[in-house]
Amino acid sequence: MAVQHGIWKIGEKPKAVQKAALVNEKELEELIAQDITILNEEWLLIGRQVLTDYGKYIDLLAIDREGALIIIELKKHKTSREVVAQVIDYASWVETLSSDKISSIYADFVKKYGDSSLSFDTVFKAKFGDSLVEEELNKKHQMVVVASELDASTERIISYLNDKTLVPINAVFFSVFQDGESRYLSRAWMIDPEETEEKATNSGQKGDWNGEFYCSFGAGEGGRSWDDALKYGFISAGAGHWYSKTLSMLKPGDRVWVNIPKTGYVGVATVTGKRIIADEFITSDMSLVGTYRLEQEHGEEKAEFFVPVEWLCSVKSTEQAVNEIGLFGNQNTVARPRSSKWEHTVARLKQIWAV
């Protein structure tokens, strides 16, 4: 189904804003290169017109906070299935890139377009607040086709690759509108970007999902408290949409295994309610040890979100957390892993906790 864009100016009567045309494909590339948040606020641009080993150029290359690479290919007007084949071809090359090669791509990019005095690590930490873990770099990738429109067959191919083969490919449509001297850019994704992110998380993982959810609970000094989560029955995340959005994957009745990063697994619980913002979850009779951001103080984007749970088995102290070699770990707050390591983790925890 073709995506149609429209903008109306509000007045005594709604007035449609006239659609305009981009000068050329380079203009759109320039706009995205100037501000990658046009596509995604959680991406950092690290390459432009990246030369592959077989003489082709990737329009734009970005990275997210997990170290996943995003291949962005621009095509003006109607695109064909050829662009899908092209971006997949690029992905097959990107998948082979070492950390040294990725750093070299970034160095070439900033030498031409940015501040070459800033290292890849420095810029990554400034953007995401955390240092890049080299072992996580390029463990997964996404592909994005940028177009004004796609033909029906290409849309079907992209949908099929996402739904049936777990290939993390998406398309984003742009339109330009003009009102007097002002020009506006409109964007619409073909597939919810969060779905593509999950495909990237599971790409390369064999097998079916076992129905068990994973949760990364970022407890620590000056922030969330495991004692609070245990006492009041919840898991939570916040300080940014990227952290809190995956809590929406959980529904009442789901089972979730909770891991505190760098500490270990602390419990397994049944979800009893949907995601709720801190201001509505926290009540005056709670004696909380940790600190949690409220919407009224920090806004919805940075606020803490909670999911109520009933603990089936849990450790009383984080010192009793289960932390063994070979157990699954992931930076996503909530995930549906498909790897054999996740199968092993659930089986091992069931054995230890007699669940």
PDB file of C-alpha atoms in Angstrom, residues 25-26 28-30 32 47-50 56-62 69-77 79 82-91 142-148 169-174:
ATOM      1  CA  GLU A  25      18.827  13.000  -4.552  1.00  0.00           C
ATOM      2  CA  LYS A  26      21.957  14.737  -3.243  1.00  0.00           C
ATOM      3  CA  LEU A  28      18.057  14.787   0.554  1.00  0.00           C
ATOM      4  CA  GLU A  29      21.371  13.108   1.343  1.00  0.00           C
ATOM      5  CA  GLU A  30      22.752  16.486   2.429  1.00  0.00           C
ATOM      6  CA  ILE A  32      20.119  13.741   6.411  1.00  0.00           C
ATOM      7  CA  GLY A  47      30.267   7.479   7.111  1.00  0.00           C
ATOM      8  CA  ARG A  48      29.181   9.106   3.871  1.00  0.00           C
ATOM      9  CA  GLN A  49      29.782   7.777   0.367  1.00  0.00           C
ATOM     10  CA  VAL A  50      31.674   4.855   1.885  1.00  0.00           C
ATOM     11  CA  LYS A  56      30.470   0.702  -4.954  1.00  0.00           C
ATOM     12  CA  TYR A  57      29.541   3.554  -2.602  1.00  0.00           C
ATOM     13  CA  ILE A  58      27.222   3.320   0.414  1.00  0.00           C
ATOM     14  CA  ASP A  59      25.348   6.615   0.658  1.00  0.00           C
ATOM     15  CA  LEU A  60      25.329   6.880   4.456  1.00  0.00           C
ATOM     16  CA  LEU A  61      26.494   4.658   7.310  1.00  0.00           C
ATOM     17  CA  ALA A  62      25.335   5.122  10.903  1.00  0.00           C
ATOM     18  CA  LEU A  69      25.549  -0.486  11.942  1.00  0.00           C
ATOM     19  CA  ILE A  70      22.815   1.013   9.765  1.00  0.00           C
ATOM     20  CA  ILE A  71      23.240   1.050   5.979  1.00  0.00           C
ATOM     21  CA  ILE A  72      21.258   3.927   4.448  1.00  0.00           C
ATOM     22  CA  GLU A  73      20.686   3.954   0.695  1.00  0.00           C
ATOM     23  CA  LEU A  74      18.887   6.853  -1.020  1.00  0.00           C
ATOM     24  CA  LYS A  75      16.833   6.576  -4.192  1.00  0.00           C
ATOM     25  CA  LYS A  76      14.811   9.408  -5.714  1.00  0.00           C
ATOM     26  CA  HIS A  77      11.308   8.868  -7.203  1.00  0.00           C
ATOM     27  CA  THR A  79      12.525   2.645  -6.791  1.00  0.00           C
ATOM     28  CA  GLU A  82      17.140  -3.444  -7.569  1.00  0.00           C
ATOM     29  CA  VAL A  83      17.645  -1.028  -4.678  1.00  0.00           C
ATOM     30  CA  VAL A  84      16.684  -3.763  -2.202  1.00  0.00           C
ATOM     31  CA  ALA A  85      19.232  -6.101  -3.763  1.00  0.00           C
ATOM     32  CA  GLN A  86      21.795  -3.310  -3.660  1.00  0.00           C
ATOM     33  CA  VAL A  87      21.376  -2.502   0.026  1.00  0.00           C
ATOM     34  CA  ILE A  88      21.489  -6.219   0.916  1.00  0.00           C
ATOM     35  CA  ASP A  89      24.690  -6.482  -1.126  1.00  0.00           C
ATOM     36  CA  TYR A  90      26.136  -3.586   0.876  1.00  0.00           C
ATOM     37  CA  ALA A  91      25.075  -5.280   4.113  1.00  0.00           C
ATOM     38  CA  GLN A 142      20.014  -2.753   9.732  1.00  0.00           C
ATOM     39  CA  MET A 143      19.250  -1.618   6.198  1.00  0.00           C
ATOM     40  CA  VAL A 144      17.191   1.440   5.284  1.00  0.00           C
ATOM     41  CA  VAL A 145      16.002   2.452   1.817  1.00  0.00           C
ATOM     42  CA  VAL A 146      15.166   6.157   1.530  1.00  0.00           C
ATOM     43  CA  ALA A 147      12.718   7.092  -1.229  1.00  0.00           C
ATOM     44  CA  SER A 148       9.875   9.353  -2.252  1.00  0.00           C
ATOM     45  CA  ILE A 169      15.368  -3.970   6.257  1.00  0.00           C
ATOM     46  CA  ASN A 170      13.029  -0.988   6.196  1.00  0.00           C
ATOM     47  CA  ALA A 171      12.022   1.883   3.938  1.00  0.00           C
ATOM     48  CA  VAL A 172      11.370   5.504   4.793  1.00  0.00           C
ATOM     49  CA  PHE A 173       9.463   7.872   2.524  1.00  0.00           C
ATOM     50  CA  PHE A 174      10.122  11.611   2.266  1.00  0.00           C
TER      51      PHE A 174
END
